[in-house]
CSV table of C-alpha atoms in Angstrom, one decimal:
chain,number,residue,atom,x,y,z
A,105,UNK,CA,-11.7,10.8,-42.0
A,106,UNK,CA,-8.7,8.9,-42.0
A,107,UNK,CA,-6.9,11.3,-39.6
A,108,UNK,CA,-10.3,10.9,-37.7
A,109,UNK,CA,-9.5,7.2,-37.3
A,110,UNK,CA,-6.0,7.2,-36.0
A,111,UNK,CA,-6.6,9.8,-33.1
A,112,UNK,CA,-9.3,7.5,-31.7
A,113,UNK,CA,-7.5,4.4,-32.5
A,114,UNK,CA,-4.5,5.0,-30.0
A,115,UNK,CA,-6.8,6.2,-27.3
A,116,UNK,CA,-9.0,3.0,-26.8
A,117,UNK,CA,-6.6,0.0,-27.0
A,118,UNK,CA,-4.8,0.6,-23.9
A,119,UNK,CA,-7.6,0.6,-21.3
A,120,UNK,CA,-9.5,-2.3,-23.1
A,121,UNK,CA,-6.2,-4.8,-22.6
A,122,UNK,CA,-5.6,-3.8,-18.9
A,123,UNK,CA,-8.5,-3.6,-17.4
A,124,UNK,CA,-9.2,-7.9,-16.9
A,125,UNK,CA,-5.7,-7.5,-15.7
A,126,UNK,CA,-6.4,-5.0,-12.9
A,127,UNK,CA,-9.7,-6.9,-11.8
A,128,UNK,CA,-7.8,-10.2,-11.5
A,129,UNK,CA,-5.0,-8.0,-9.0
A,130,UNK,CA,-7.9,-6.9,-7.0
A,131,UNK,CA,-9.8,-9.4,-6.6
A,132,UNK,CA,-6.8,-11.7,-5.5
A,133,UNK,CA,-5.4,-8.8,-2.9
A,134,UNK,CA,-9.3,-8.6,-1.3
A,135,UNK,CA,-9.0,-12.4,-0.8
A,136,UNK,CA,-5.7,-12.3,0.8
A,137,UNK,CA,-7.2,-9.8,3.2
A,138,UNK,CA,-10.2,-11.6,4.3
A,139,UNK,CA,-8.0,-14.4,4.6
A,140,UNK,CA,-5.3,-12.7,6.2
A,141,UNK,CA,-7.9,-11.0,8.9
A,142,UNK,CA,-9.3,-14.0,9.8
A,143,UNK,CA,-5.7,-16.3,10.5
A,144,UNK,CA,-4.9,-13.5,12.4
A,145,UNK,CA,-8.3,-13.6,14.6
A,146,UNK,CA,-7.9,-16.8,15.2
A,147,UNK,CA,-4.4,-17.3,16.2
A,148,UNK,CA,-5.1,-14.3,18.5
A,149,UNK,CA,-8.2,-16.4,20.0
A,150,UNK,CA,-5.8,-19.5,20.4
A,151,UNK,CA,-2.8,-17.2,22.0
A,152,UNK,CA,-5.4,-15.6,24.1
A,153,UNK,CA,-6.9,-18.8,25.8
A,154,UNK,CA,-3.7,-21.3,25.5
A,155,UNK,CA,-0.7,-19.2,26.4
A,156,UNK,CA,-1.8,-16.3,28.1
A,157,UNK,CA,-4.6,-18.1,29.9
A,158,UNK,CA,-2.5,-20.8,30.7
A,159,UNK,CA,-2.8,-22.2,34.3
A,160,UNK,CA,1.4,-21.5,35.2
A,161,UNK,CA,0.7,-17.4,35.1
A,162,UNK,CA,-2.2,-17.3,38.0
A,163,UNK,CA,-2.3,-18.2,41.6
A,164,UNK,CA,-3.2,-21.9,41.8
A,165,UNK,CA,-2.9,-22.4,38.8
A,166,UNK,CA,-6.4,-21.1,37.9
A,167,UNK,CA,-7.0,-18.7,35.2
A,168,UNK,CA,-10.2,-17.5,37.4
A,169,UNK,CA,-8.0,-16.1,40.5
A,170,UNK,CA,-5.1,-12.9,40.4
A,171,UNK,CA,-1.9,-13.4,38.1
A,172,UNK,CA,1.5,-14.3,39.7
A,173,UNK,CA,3.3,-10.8,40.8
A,174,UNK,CA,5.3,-9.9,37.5
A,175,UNK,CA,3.6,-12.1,35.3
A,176,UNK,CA,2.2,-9.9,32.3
A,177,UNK,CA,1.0,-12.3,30.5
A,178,UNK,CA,-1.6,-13.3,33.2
A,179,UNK,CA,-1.9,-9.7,33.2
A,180,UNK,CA,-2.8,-9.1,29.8
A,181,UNK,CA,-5.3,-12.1,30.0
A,182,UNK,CA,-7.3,-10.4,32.4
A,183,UNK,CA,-7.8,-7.5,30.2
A,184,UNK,CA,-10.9,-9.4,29.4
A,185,UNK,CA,-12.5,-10.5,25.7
A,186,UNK,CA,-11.5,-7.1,23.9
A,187,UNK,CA,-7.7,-8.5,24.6
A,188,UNK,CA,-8.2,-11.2,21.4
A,189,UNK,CA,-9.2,-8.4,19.0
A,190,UNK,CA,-6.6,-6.1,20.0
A,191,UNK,CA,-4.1,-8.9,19.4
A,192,UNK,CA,-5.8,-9.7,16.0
A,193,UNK,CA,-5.3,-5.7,14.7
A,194,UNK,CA,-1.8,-6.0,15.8
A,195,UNK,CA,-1.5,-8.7,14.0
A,196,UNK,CA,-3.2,-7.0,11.0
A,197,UNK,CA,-0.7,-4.2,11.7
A,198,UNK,CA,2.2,-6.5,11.3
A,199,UNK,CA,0.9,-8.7,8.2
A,200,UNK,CA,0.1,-6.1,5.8
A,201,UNK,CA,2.9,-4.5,6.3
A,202,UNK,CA,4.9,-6.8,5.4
A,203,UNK,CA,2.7,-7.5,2.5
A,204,UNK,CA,3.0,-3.9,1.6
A,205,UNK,CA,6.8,-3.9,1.8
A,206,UNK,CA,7.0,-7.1,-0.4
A,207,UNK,CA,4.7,-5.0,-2.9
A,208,UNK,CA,6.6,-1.8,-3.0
A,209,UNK,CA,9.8,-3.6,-3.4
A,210,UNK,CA,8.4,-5.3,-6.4
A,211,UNK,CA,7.1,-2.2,-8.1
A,212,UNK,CA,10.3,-0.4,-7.5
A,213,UNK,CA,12.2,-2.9,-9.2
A,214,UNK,CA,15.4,-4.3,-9.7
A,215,UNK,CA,17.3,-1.3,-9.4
A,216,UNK,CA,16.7,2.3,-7.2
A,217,UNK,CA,14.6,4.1,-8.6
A,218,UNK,CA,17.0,7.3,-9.3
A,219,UNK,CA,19.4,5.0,-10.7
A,220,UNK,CA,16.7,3.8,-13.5
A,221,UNK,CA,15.3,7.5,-14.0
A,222,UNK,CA,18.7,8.6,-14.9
A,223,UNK,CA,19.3,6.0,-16.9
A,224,UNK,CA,16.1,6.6,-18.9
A,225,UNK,CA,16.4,10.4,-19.1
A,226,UNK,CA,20.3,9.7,-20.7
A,227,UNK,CA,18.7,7.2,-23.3
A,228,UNK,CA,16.0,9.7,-24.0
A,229,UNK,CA,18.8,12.4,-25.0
A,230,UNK,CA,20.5,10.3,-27.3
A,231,UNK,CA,17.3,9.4,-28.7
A,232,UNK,CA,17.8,5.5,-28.4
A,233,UNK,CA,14.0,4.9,-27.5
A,234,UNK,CA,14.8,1.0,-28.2
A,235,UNK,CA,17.8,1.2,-25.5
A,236,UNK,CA,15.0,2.7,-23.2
A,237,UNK,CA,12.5,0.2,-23.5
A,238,UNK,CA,15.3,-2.2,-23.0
A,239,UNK,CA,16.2,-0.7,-19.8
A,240,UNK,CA,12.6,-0.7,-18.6
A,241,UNK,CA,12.5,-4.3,-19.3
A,242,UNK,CA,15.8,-4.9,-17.2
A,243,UNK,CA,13.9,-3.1,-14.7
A,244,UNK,CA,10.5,-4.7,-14.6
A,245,UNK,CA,8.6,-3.0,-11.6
A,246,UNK,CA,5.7,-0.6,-11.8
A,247,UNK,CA,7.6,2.2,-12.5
A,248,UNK,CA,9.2,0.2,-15.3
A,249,UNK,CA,5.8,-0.6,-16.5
A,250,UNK,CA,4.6,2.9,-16.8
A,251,UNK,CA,7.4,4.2,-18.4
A,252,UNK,CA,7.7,1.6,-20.8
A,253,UNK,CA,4.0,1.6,-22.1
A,254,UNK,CA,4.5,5.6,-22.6
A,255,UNK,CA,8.0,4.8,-25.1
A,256,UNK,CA,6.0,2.1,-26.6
A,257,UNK,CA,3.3,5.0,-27.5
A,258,UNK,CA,6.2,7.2,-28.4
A,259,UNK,CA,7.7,4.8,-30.7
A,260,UNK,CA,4.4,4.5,-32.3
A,261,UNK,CA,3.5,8.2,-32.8
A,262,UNK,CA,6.8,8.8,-34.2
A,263,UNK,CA,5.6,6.3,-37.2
A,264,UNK,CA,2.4,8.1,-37.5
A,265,UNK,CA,1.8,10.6,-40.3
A,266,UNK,CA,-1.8,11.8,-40.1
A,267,UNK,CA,-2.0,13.6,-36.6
A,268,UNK,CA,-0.5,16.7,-35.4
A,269,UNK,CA,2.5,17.5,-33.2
A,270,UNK,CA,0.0,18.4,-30.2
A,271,UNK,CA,-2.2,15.5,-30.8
A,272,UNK,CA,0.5,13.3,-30.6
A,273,UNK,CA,2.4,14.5,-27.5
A,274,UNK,CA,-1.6,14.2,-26.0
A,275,UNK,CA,-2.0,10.4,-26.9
A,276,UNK,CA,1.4,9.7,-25.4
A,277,UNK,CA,0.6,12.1,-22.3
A,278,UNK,CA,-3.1,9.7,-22.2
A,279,UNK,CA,-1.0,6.4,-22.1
A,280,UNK,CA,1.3,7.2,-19.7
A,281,UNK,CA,-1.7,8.4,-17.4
A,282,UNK,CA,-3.7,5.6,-17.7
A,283,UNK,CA,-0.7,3.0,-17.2
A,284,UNK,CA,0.1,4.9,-13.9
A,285,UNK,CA,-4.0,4.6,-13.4
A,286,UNK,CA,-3.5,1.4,-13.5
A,287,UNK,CA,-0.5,0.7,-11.6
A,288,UNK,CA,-1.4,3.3,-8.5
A,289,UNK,CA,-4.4,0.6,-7.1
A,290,UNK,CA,-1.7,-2.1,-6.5
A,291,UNK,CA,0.6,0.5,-4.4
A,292,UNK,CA,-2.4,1.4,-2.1
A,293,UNK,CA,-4.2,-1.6,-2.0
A,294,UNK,CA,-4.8,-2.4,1.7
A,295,UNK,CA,-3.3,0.9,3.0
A,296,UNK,CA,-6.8,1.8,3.8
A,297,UNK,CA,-6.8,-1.2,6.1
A,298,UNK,CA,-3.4,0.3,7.7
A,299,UNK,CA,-5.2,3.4,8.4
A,300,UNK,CA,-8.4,2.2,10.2
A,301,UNK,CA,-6.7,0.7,12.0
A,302,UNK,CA,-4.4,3.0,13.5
A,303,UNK,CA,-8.1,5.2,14.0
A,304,UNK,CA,-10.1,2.8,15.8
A,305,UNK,CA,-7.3,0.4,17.7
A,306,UNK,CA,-7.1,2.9,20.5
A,307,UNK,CA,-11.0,3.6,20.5
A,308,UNK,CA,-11.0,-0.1,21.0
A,309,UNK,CA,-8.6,-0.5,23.6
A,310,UNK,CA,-10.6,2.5,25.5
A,311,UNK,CA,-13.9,0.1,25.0
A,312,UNK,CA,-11.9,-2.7,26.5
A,313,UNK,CA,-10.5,-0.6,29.6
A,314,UNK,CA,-14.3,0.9,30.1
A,315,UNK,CA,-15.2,-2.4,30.6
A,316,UNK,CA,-12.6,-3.7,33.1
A,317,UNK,CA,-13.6,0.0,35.0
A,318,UNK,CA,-16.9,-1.0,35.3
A,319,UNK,CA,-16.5,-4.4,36.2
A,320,UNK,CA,-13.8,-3.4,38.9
A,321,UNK,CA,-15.7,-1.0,40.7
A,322,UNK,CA,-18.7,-3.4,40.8
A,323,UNK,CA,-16.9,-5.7,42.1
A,324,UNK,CA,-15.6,-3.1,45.1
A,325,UNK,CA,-19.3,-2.1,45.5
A,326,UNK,CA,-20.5,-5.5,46.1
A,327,UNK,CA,-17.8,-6.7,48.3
A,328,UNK,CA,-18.5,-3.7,51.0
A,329,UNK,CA,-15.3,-2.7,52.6
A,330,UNK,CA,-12.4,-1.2,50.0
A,331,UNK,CA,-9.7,-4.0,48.6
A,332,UNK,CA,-7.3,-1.5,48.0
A,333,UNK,CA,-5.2,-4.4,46.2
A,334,UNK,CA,-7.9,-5.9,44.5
A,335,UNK,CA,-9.0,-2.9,43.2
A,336,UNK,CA,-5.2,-1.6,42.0
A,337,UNK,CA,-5.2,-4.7,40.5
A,338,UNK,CA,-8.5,-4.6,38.3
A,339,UNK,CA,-7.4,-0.9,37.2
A,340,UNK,CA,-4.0,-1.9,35.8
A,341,UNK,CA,-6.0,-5.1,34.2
A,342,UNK,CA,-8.1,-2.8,32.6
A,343,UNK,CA,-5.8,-0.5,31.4
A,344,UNK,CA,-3.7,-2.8,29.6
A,345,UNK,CA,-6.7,-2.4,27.0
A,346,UNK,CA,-5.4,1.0,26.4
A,347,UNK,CA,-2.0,-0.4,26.1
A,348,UNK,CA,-2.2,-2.6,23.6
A,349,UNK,CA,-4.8,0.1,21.5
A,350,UNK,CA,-2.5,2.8,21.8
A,351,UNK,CA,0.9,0.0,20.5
A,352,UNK,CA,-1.3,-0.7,17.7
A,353,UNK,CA,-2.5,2.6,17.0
A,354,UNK,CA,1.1,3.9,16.9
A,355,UNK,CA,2.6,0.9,15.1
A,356,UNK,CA,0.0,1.6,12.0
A,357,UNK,CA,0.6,5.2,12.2
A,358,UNK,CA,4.2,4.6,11.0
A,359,UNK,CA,3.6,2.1,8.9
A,360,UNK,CA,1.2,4.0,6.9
A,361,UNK,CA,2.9,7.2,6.9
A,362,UNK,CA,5.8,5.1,5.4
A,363,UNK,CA,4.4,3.4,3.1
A,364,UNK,CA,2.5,6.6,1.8
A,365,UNK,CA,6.1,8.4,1.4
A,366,UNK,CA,7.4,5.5,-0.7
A,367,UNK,CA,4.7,5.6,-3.2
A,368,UNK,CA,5.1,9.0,-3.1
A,369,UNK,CA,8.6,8.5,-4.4
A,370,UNK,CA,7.5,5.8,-6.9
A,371,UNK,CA,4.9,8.5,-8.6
A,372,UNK,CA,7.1,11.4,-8.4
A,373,UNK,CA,9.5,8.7,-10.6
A,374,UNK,CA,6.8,8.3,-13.2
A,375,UNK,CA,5.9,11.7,-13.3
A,376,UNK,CA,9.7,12.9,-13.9
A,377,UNK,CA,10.4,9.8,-16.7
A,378,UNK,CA,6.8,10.7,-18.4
A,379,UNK,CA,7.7,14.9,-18.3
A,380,UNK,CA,10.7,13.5,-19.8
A,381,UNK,CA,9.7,11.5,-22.3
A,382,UNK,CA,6.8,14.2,-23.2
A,383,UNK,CA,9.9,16.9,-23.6
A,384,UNK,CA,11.9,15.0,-25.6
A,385,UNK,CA,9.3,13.7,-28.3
A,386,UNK,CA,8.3,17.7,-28.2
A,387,UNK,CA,11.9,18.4,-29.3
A,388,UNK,CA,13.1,15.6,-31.9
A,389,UNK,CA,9.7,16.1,-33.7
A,390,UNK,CA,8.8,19.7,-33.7
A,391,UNK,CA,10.6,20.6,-36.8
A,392,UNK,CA,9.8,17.7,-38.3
A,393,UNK,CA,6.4,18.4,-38.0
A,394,UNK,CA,6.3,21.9,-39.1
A,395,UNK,CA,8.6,21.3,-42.0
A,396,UNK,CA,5.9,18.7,-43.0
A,397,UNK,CA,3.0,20.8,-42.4
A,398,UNK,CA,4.3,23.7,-44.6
């Protein structure tokens, strides 16, 4: 019974603790995003009518007739009322990445991440778990986090004398997954944003350039003869639509790419320091184990 106990024990602390913890990071990043999308909607909205559709960049200085020759940004403000939301997903783009590179650099730590791996693995041979934990507090980071909650569990199964060899190398395999459970929803958080965005900003821009199509060659229709000028100019308005849909598209493309790469690195860290610390608990307590079981 008492062995009973102590391999339940170990198993339903961890979760309990964290959990608030995790709820409290998620619901603060959800707000930031709302927040976040709708700052960036409505500086778009103010660019859109105060600088681009600003008298100086049309003929007569009326936002109603053509842009100046060479003026894009009277250009772009013809583009029509899609122009404002493609601005706001660039914006989107730009903010969360930066947000996303601020995060990553926090949950890597103080130090590379190689750097702190090797440093870990070379504690681990020596056996100095309280040099390791020491290191992962000099550290801090997510990585850091992970690894230390898994030498924490391995400190404490070392002490404990009522469960097997393979039940204990399972409890510290259980902690160190659900720290990096725990830990993985801040590295992602928002990267789902990233990549809808880089789907639908060039379906967008494509709505928006429709749109300017349409209206052009309505306005050809209804004037009678051809405007060969007019109507060059109400194609390249529309198509700067598709512009700035396929510049967003692109721009999150990368950035989510990158950002998936890094935490791919991050994880691949944990995994490495938890195999490690997994091997090494297997080998410094083996015999020990068997000599006491005989």
């Amino acid at each position: 019974m008492e062995q009973k106990n102590a391999m339940n024990k170990p198993a339903a602390r961890p979760a309990a603790a964290a959990a608030p913890q995790g709820e409290a990071k998620g619901g603060g990043s959800s707000l930031f995003a709302v927040l976040a999308i709708i700052l960036a909607f409505v500086v778009s909205v103010v660019v859109f009518i105060f600088v681009l559709g600003d008298g100086s960049h049309f003929q007569g200085g009326n936002h109603d007739n053509n842009p100046l020759p060479g003026d894009y940004f009277g250009v772009v403000y013809k583009g029509g009322p899609v122009v404002p939301v493609l601005i706001t997903m660039f914006l989107c783009v730009i903010i969360f990445s930066i947000e996303r590179a601020l995060t990553l650099g926090r949950a890597k730590g103080s130090k590379s991440i190689e750097a702190f791996v090797r440093t870990i693995r070379q504690k681990l041979n020596v056996n100095d778990i309280t040099g390791a934990i020491a290191a992962c507090d000099q550290q801090k980071g997510s990585v850091a986090n992970v690894v230390k909650a898994g030498l924490v569990k391995y400190q404490e199964m070392a002490r404990e004398r009522h469960m097997e060899k393979d039940q204990k190398v399972l409890a510290i395999q259980k902690e160190i997954e659900e720290s990096t459970a725990l830990e993985l929803p801040m590295l992602e958080k928002n990267l789902v944003i990233i990549s809808t965005l880089a789907s639908i900003a060039t379906l967008v821009g494509l709505i928006g350039t429709v749109l300017g199509m349409i209206k052009a060659f309505s306005a050809l229709a209804q004037g009678g003869a051809p405007d060969a000028v007019g109507l060059a100019n109400g194609i390249s308005e529309a198509l700067i639509n598709t512009a700035l849909g396929i510049s967003t598209s692109a721009l999150a493309i990368v950035a989510y790419n990158f950002f998936t790469s890094k935490i791919d690195e991050l994880t691949y860290s944990i995994d490495e320091a938890g195999f490690s610390i997994i091997q090494t608990f297997s080998a410094q307590h083996g015999a020990t184990e068997h000599n006491t079981t005989v």
